[in-house]
Coordinates of C-alpha atoms and ligand atoms in Angstrom, one line a residue:
X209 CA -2.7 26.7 24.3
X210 CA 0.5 26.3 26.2
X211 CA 2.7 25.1 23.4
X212 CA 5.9 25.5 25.2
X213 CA 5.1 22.8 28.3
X214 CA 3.5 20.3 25.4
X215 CA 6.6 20.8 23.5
X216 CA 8.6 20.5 26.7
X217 CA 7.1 17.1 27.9
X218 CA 7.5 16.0 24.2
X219 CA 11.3 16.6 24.5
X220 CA 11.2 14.9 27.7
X221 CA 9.8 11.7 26.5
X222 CA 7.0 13.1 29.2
X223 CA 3.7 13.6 26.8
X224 CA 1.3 10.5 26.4
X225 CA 0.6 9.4 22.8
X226 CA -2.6 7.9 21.3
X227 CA -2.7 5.7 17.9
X228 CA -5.8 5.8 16.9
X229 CA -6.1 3.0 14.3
X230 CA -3.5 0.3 14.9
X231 CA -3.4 -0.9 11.4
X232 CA -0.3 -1.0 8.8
X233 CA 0.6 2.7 9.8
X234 CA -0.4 2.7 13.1
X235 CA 1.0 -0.4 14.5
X236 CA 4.8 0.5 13.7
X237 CA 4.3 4.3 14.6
X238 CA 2.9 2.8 18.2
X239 CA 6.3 0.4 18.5
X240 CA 8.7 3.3 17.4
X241 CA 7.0 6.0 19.7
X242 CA 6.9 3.0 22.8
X243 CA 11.0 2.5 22.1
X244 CA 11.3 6.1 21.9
X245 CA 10.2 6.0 25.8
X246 CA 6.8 7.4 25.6
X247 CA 4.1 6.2 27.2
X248 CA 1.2 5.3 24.0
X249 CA -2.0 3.6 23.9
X250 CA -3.0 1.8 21.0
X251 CA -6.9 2.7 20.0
X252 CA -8.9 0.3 17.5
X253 CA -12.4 -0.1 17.0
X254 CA -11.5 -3.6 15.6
X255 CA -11.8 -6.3 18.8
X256 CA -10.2 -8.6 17.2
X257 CA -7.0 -6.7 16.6
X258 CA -7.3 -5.5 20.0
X259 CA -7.4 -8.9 22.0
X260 CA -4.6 -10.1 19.7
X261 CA -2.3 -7.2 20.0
X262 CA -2.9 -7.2 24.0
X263 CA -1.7 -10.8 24.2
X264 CA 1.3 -9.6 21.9
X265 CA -0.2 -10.8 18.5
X266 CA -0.1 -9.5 15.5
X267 CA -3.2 -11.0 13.6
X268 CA -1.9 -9.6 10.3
X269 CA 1.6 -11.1 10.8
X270 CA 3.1 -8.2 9.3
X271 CA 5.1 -7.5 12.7
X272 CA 7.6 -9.5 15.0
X273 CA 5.4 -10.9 17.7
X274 CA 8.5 -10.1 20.0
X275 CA 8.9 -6.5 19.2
X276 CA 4.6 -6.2 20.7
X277 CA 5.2 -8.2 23.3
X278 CA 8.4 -5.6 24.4
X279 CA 6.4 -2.6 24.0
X280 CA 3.6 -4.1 26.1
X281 CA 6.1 -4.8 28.7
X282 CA 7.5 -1.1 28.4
X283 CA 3.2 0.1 29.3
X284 CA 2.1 0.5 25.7
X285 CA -1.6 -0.4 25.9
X286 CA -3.7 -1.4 23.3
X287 CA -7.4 -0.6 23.9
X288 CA -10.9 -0.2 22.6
X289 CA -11.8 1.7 25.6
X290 CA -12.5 5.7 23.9
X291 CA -12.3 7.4 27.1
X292 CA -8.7 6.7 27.4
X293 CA -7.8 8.7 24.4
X294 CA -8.1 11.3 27.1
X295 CA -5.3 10.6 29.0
X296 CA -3.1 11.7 25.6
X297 CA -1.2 14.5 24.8
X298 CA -1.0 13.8 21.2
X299 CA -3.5 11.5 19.1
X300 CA -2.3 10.8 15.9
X301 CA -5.0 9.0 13.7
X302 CA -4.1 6.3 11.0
X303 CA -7.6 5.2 9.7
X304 CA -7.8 3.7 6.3
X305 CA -8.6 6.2 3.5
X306 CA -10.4 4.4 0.6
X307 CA -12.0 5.6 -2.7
X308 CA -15.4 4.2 -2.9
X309 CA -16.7 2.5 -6.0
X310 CA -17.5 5.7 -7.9
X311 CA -13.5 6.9 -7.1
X312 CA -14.7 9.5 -5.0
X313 CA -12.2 9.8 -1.3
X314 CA -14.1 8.0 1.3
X315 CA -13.8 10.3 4.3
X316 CA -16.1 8.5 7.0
X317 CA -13.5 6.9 9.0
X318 CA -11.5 10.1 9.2
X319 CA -15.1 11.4 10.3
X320 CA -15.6 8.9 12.9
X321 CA -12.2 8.6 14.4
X322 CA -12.0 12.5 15.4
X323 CA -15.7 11.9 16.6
X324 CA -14.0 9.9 18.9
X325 CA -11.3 12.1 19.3
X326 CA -13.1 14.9 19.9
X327 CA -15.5 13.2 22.3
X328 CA -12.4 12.2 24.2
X329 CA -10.3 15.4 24.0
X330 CA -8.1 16.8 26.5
X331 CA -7.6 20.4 26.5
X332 CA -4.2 21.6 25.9
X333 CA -3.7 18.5 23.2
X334 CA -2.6 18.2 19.4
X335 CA -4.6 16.0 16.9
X336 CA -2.5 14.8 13.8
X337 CA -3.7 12.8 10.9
X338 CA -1.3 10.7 9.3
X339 CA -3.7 9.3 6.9
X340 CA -3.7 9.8 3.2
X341 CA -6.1 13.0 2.3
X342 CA -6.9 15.5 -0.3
X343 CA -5.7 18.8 0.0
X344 CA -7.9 20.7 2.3
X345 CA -9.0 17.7 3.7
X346 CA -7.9 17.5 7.2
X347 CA -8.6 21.2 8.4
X348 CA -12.0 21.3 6.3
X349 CA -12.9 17.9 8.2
X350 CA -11.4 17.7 11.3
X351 CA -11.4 21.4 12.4
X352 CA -15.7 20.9 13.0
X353 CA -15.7 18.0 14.8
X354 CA -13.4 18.9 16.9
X355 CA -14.9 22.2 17.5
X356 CA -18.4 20.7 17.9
X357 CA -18.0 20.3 22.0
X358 CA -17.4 24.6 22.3
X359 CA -13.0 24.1 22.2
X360 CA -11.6 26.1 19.9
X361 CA -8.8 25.2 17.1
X362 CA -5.6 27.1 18.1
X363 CA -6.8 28.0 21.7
X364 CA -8.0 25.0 23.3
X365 CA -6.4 22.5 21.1
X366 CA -4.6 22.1 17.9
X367 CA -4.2 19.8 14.9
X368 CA -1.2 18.9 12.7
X369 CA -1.0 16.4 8.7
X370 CA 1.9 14.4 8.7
X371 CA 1.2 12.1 6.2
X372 CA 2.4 8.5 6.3
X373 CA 5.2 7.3 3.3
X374 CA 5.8 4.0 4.9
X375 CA 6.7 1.0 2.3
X376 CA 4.7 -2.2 3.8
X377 CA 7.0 -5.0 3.3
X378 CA 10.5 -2.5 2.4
X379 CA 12.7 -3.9 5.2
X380 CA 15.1 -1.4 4.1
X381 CA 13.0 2.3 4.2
X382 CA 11.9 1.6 7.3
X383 CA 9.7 4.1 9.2
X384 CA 13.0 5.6 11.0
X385 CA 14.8 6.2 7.7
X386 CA 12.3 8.2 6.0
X387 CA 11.9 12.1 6.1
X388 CA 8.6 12.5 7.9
X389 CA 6.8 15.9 6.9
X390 CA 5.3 17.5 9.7
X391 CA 2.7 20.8 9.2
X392 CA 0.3 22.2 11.5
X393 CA -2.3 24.7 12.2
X394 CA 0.1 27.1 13.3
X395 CA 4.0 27.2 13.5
X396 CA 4.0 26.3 17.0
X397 CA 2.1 23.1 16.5
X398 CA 4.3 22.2 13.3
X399 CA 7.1 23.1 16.1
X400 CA 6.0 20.5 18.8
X401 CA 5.7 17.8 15.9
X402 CA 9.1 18.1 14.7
X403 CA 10.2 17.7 18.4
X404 CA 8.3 14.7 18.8
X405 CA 8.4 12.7 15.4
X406 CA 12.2 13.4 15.6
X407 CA 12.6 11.3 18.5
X408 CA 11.4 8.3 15.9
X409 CA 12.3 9.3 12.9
X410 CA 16.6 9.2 12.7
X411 CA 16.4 10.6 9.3
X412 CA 14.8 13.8 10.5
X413 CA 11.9 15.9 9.7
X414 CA 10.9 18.9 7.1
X415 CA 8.4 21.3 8.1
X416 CA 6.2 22.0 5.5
X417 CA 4.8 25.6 4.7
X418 CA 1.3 24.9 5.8
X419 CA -1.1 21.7 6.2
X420 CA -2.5 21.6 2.8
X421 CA 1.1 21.9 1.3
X422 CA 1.9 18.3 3.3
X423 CA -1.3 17.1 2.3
X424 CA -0.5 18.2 -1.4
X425 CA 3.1 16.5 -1.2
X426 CA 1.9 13.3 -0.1
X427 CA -0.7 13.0 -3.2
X428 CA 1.6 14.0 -5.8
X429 CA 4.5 11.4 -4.5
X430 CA 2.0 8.3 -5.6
X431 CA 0.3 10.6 -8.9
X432 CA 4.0 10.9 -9.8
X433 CA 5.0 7.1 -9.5
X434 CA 1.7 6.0 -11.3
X435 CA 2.2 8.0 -14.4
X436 CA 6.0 7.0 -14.5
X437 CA 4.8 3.5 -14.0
X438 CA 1.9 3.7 -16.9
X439 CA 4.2 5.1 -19.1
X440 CA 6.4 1.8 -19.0
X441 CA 3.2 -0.5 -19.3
X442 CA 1.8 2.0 -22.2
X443 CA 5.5 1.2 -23.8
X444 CA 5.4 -2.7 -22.3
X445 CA 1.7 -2.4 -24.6
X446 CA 3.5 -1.0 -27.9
X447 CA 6.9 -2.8 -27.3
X448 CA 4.8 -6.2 -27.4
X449 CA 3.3 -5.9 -31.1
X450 CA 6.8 -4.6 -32.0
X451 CA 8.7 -7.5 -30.9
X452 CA 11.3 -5.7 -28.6
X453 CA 11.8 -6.0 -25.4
X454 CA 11.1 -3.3 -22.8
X455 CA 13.1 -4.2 -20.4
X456 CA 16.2 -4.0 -23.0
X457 CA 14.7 -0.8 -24.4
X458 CA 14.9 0.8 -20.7
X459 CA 18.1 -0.6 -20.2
X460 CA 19.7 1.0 -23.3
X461 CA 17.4 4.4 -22.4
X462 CA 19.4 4.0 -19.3
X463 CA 22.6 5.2 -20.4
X464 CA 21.2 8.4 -20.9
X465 CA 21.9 10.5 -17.8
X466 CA 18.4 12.2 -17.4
X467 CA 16.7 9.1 -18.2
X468 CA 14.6 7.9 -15.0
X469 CA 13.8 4.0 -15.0
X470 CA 10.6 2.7 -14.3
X471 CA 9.1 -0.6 -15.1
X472 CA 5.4 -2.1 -16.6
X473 CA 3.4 -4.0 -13.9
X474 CA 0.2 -4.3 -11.8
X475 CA -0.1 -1.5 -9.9
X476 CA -1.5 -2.1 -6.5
X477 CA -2.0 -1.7 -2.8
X478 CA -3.7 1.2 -0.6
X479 CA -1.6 4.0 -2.0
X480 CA -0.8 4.5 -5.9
X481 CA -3.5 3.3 -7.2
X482 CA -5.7 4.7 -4.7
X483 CA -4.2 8.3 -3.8
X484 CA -4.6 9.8 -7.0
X485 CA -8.0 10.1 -7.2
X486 CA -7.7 12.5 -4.0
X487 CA -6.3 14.9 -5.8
X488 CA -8.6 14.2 -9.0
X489 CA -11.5 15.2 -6.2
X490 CA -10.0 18.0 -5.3
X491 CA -9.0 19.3 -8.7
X492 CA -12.4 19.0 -9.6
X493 CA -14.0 20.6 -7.1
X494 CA -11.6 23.4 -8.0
X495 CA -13.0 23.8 -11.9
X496 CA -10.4 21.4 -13.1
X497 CA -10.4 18.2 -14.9
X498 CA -7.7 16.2 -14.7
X499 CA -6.5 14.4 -18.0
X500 CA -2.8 12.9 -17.6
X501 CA -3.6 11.8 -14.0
X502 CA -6.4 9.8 -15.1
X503 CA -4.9 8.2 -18.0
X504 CA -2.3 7.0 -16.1
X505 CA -4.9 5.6 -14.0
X506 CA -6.9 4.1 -17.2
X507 CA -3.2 2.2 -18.5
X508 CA -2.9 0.9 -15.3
X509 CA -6.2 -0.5 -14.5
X510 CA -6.1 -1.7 -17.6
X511 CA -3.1 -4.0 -17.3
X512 CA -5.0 -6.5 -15.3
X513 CA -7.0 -7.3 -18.1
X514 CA -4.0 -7.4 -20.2
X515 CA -3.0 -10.3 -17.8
X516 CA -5.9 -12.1 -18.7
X517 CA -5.5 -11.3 -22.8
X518 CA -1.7 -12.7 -22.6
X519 CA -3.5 -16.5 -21.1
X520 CA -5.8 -15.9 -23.9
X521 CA -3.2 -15.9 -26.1
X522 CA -0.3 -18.2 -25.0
X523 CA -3.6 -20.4 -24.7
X524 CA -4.4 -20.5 -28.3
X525 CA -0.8 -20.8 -29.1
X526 CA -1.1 -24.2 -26.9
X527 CA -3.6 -25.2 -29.0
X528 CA -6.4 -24.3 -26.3
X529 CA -9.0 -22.1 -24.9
X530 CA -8.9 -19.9 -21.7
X531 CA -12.9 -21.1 -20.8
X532 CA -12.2 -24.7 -19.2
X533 CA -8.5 -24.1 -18.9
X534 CA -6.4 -24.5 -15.8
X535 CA -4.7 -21.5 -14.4
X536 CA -2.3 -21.2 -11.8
X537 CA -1.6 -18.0 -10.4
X538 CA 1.6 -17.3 -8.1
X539 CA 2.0 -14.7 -5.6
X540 CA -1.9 -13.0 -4.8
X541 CA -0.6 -10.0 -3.3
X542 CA 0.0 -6.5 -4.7
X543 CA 3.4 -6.4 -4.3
X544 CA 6.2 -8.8 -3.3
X545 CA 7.4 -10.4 0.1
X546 CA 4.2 -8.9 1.7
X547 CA 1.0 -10.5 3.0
X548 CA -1.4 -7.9 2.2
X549 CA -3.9 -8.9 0.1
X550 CA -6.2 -5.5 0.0
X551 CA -6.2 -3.8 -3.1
X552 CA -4.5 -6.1 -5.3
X553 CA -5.2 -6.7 -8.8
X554 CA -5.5 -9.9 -9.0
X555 CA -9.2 -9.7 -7.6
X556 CA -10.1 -8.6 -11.2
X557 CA -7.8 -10.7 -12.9
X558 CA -9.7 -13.6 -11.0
X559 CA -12.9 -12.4 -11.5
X560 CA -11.7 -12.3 -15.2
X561 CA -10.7 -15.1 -15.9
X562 CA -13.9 -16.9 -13.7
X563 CA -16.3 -15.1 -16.0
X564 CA -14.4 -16.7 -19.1
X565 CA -15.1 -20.3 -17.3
X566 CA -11.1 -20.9 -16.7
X567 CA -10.5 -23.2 -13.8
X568 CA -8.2 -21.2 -11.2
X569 CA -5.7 -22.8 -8.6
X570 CA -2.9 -20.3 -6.4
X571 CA 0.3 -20.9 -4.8
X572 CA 1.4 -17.7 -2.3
X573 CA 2.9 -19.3 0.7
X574 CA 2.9 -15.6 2.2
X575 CA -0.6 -15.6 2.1
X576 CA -3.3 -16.9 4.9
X577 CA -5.6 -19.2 3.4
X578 CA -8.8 -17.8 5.0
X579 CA -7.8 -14.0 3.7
X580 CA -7.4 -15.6 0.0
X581 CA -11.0 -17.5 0.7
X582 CA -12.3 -14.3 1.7
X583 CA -10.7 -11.7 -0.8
X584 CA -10.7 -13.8 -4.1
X585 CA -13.3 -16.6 -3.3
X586 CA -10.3 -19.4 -4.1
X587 CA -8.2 -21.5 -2.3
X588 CA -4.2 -21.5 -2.1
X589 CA -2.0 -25.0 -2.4
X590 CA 0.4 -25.5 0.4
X591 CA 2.8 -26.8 -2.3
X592 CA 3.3 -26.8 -5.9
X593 CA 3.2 -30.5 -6.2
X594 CA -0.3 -30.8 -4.9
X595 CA -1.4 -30.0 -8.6
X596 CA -1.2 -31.6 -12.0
X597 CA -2.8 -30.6 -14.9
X598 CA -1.9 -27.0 -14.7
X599 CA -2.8 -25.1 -19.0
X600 CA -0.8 -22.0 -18.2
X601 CA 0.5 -20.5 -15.3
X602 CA 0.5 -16.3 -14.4
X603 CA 3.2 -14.9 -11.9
X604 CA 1.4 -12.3 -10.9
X605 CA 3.9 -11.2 -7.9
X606 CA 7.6 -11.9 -7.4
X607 CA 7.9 -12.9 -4.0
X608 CA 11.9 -13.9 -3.3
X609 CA 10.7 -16.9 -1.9
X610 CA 9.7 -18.3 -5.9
X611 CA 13.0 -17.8 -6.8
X612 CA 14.0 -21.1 -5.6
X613 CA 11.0 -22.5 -7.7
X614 CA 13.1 -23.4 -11.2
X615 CA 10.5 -23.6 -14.5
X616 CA 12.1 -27.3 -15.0
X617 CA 10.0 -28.1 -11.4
X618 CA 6.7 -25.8 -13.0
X619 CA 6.9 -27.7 -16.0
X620 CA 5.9 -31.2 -14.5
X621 CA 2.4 -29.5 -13.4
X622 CA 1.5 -28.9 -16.6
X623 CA -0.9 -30.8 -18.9
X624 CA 0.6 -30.4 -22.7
X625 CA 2.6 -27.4 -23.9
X626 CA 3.2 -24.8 -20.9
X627 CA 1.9 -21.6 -21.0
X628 CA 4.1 -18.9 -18.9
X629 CA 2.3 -15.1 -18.1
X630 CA 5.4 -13.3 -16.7
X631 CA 3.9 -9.9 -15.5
X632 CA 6.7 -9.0 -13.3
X633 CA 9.2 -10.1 -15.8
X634 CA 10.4 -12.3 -13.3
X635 CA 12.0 -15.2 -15.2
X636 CA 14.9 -15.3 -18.1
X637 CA 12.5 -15.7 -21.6
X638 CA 15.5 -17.6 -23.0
X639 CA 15.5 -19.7 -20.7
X640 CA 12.0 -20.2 -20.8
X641 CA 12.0 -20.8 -24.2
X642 CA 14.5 -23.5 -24.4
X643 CA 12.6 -25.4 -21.9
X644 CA 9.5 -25.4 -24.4
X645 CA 7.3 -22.6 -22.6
X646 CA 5.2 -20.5 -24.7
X647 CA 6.1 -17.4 -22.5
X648 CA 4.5 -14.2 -22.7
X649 CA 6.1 -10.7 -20.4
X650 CA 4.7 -7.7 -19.7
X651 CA 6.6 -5.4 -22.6
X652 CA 7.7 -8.5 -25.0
X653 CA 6.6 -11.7 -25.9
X654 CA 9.5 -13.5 -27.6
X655 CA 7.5 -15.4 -30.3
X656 CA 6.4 -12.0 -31.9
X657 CA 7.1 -11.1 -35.1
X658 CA 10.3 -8.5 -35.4
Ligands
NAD892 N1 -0.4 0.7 4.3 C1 0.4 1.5 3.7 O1 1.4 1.0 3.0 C2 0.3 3.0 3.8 C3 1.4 3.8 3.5 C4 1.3 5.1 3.6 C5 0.1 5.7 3.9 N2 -1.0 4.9 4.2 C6 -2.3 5.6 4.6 O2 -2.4 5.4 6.0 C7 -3.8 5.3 6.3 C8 -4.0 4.0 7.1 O3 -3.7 2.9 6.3 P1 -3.4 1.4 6.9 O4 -2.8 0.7 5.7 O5 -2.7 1.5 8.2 O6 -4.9 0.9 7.1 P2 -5.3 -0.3 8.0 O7 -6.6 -0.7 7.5 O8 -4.2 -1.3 8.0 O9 -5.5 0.2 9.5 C9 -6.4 1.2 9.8 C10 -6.9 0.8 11.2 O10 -7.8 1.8 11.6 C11 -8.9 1.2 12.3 N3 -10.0 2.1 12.4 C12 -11.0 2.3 11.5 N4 -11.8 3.2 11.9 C13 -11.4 3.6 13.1 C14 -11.9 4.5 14.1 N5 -12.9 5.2 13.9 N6 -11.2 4.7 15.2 C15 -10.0 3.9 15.4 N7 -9.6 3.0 14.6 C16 -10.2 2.9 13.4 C17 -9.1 -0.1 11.6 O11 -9.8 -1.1 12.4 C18 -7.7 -0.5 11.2 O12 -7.1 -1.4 12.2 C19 -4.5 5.4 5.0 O13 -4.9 6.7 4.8 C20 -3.5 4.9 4.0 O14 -3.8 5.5 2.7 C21 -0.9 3.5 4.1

């Protein structure tokens, strides 16, 4: 393996770059590398993507049109065409990572994108994985595949982990302002990375000791932020019966210098509540059973049915029941001012509250209408006023855009006393309150007893 030239026409913005997998993490890492001067092709197995990214189209909307359309015109190529991963220097995969139904890592489209890869590989080439794994993962996976055609790892070509950290929707940590951690085989190949992901990333690089130690750091960032974040629902649980409010209670914690603040909610999207369960895998492949990882995980799964509990009960404070009752939920996706609606919790807060016969209607002007059709089997208003008769609403996400939605303008929908589920502790109680809500938060419902 000649290292040196690869690293060479890496510094010279000379080396070809495949994406494989032009999704969420892909897309942006195919724009930054294209600005950077590199030539890259985009590689989906998705047509549709394909055909819309060719003609400068981003079907998930997530991207500026604009910025596509100026990569395209710089000789980025998006393609479903596997021989051309050939022509590439580097192929850096970014292929979804899901747990399946039993919370076990799904692996098979790692599996069959370095199939292609490997099918496709040029001699002299590096292979990274930027996906989400469990430690171990990529060299225990990929190493075989790759092998399978008679190249060896280390000789013929090499592979690298650089796991992703990007915040969909953040328009402030964006991909260029976040340490990228960059490991590989060897030192040499951890060497050519840094080279390479420095020309994107302004906020530098750290080379970690080996692969599985990046793969280890990525899991533990989300296990970390999903126990800190079930902590403050399993208070946001307790605080409620107590008749305090957690959000003053973390305020007042605060002041304490070594007290970190976190904050009750649904915990969603591809990554924290998804990630842990890697390491769970691996841990108990190892001989060892997790506990505090996976209670985290219970509190938070949990809290979606807590949603449905607090309609329960506002509802019988109204004088009502949740079966018949009409629901509206606002905001559908996992977390606010994005479009994504994968992995959010309101698919089993809806399938919740349809099993208890409740009528449900949603306003999330960030959302398509097909993708809610097709994720949560109901329909999305264009505008508030459309509806009347609304029992008890549930803002489930607090997209800035509802901010200039005032609960004088909610209350009209509603049919009797109204019924407010505030999980993201979005609106002032008081206020709430005064204007005759019966308003339940995540972490302290005001008509409790003290
Ligand atoms: N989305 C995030 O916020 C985020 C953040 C950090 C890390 N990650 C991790 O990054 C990885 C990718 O996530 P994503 O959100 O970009 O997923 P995504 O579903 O948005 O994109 C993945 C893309 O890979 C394509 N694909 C699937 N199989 C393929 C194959 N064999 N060859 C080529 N393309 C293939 C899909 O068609 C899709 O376009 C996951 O491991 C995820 O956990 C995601």
């Amino acid at each position: 393996m000649d290292y040196k030239c690869l690293e060479d026409k890496v510094r010279d913005g000379k080396a070809k770059i495949c994406i494989l997998g032009v999704g969420y993490v892909g897309l942006p890492l195919a724009l930054a590398f294209s600005k950077a001067g590199f030539k890259v092709i985009g590689f989906d197995v998705n047509e549709e993507k394909i055909n819309g990214l060719t003609e400068g189209n981003d079907v998930t909307k997530d991207h500026d049109n604009n910025d596509i359309k100026e990569a395209i015109s710089r000789g980025t190529e998006f393609t479903n065409d596997k021989t051309r991963i050939k022509e590439c220097d580097i192929v850096i995969m970014c292929v979804p990572t899901p747990v399946k139904e039993s919370k076990e890592p799904d692996m098979g489209f790692v599996r069959s994108a370095t199939e292609l890869a490997g099918s496709n590989l040029k001699a002299g080439s590096i292979v990274v994985l930027e996906s989400t794994v469990y430690p171990g993962a990529t060299e225990e996976i990929i190493i075989p595949i790759l092998e399978k055609k008679g190249m060896k790892c280390g000789v013929d070509f090499s592979i690298g982990y650089s796991p992703e950290r990007i915040n969909v929707g953040d328009k402030e940590h964006t991909i260029d302002k976040i340490v990228k951690i960059v490991s590989g085989f060897d030192e040499e190949t951890a060497g050519v990375l840094e080279v390479l992901y420095k020309k994107i990333i302004s906020a530098g690089t750290y080379k970690a000791r080996n692969i599985k130690t990046a793969e280890a750091a990525k899991s533990i960032e989300n296990v970390q932020r999903d126990i800190n974040i079930a902590l403050a629902n399993e208070l946001a649980l307790i605080f409620e019966k107590i008749g305090v409010d957690v959000m003053d209670v973390i305020e007042a914690a605060g002041t304490k210098w070594n007290f970190i603040k976190f904050y009750p909610g649904l915990v969603g999207g591809h990554c924290i509540p998804e990630d842990p369960y890697f390491l769970v895998h691996k841990a108990k492949r190892v001989g060892y059973n997790p506990k505090m990882i996976l209670a985290g995980r219970d509190i938070n799964n949990f809290m979606s049915l807590h949603t449905v509990n607090l309609l329960d009960e506002g509802l019988r404070k109204a004088g009502k029941k949740l079966g018949g009752s009409k629901i509206l939920l606002m905001g559908l996706t996992f977390k606010k001012n994005v479009r994504d609606v994968r992995n959010t919790p309101t698919k089993e807060i809806v399938a919740e509250l349809t099993k208890s016969g409740a009528e449900i209607v949603a306003y999330d002007p960030l959302v398509l209408k097909d993708n809610a059709r097709k994720t949560f089997g109901i329909d999305i208003v264009d505008d508030l006023n459309e509806l009347k008769g609304i029992d008890a609403i549930a803002l489930l996400t607090d997209h800035d855009i509802f901010r200039s939605t005032p609960l004088d303008n909610l209350k009209k929908l509603f049919n009797g006393r109204p019924v407010l589920v505030d999980v993201r502790r979005f609106f002032d109680w008081k206020k709430a309150k005064d204007a005759g809500y019966i308003y339940l938060g995540f972490g302290f419902k005001p008509e409790s007893p003290v």
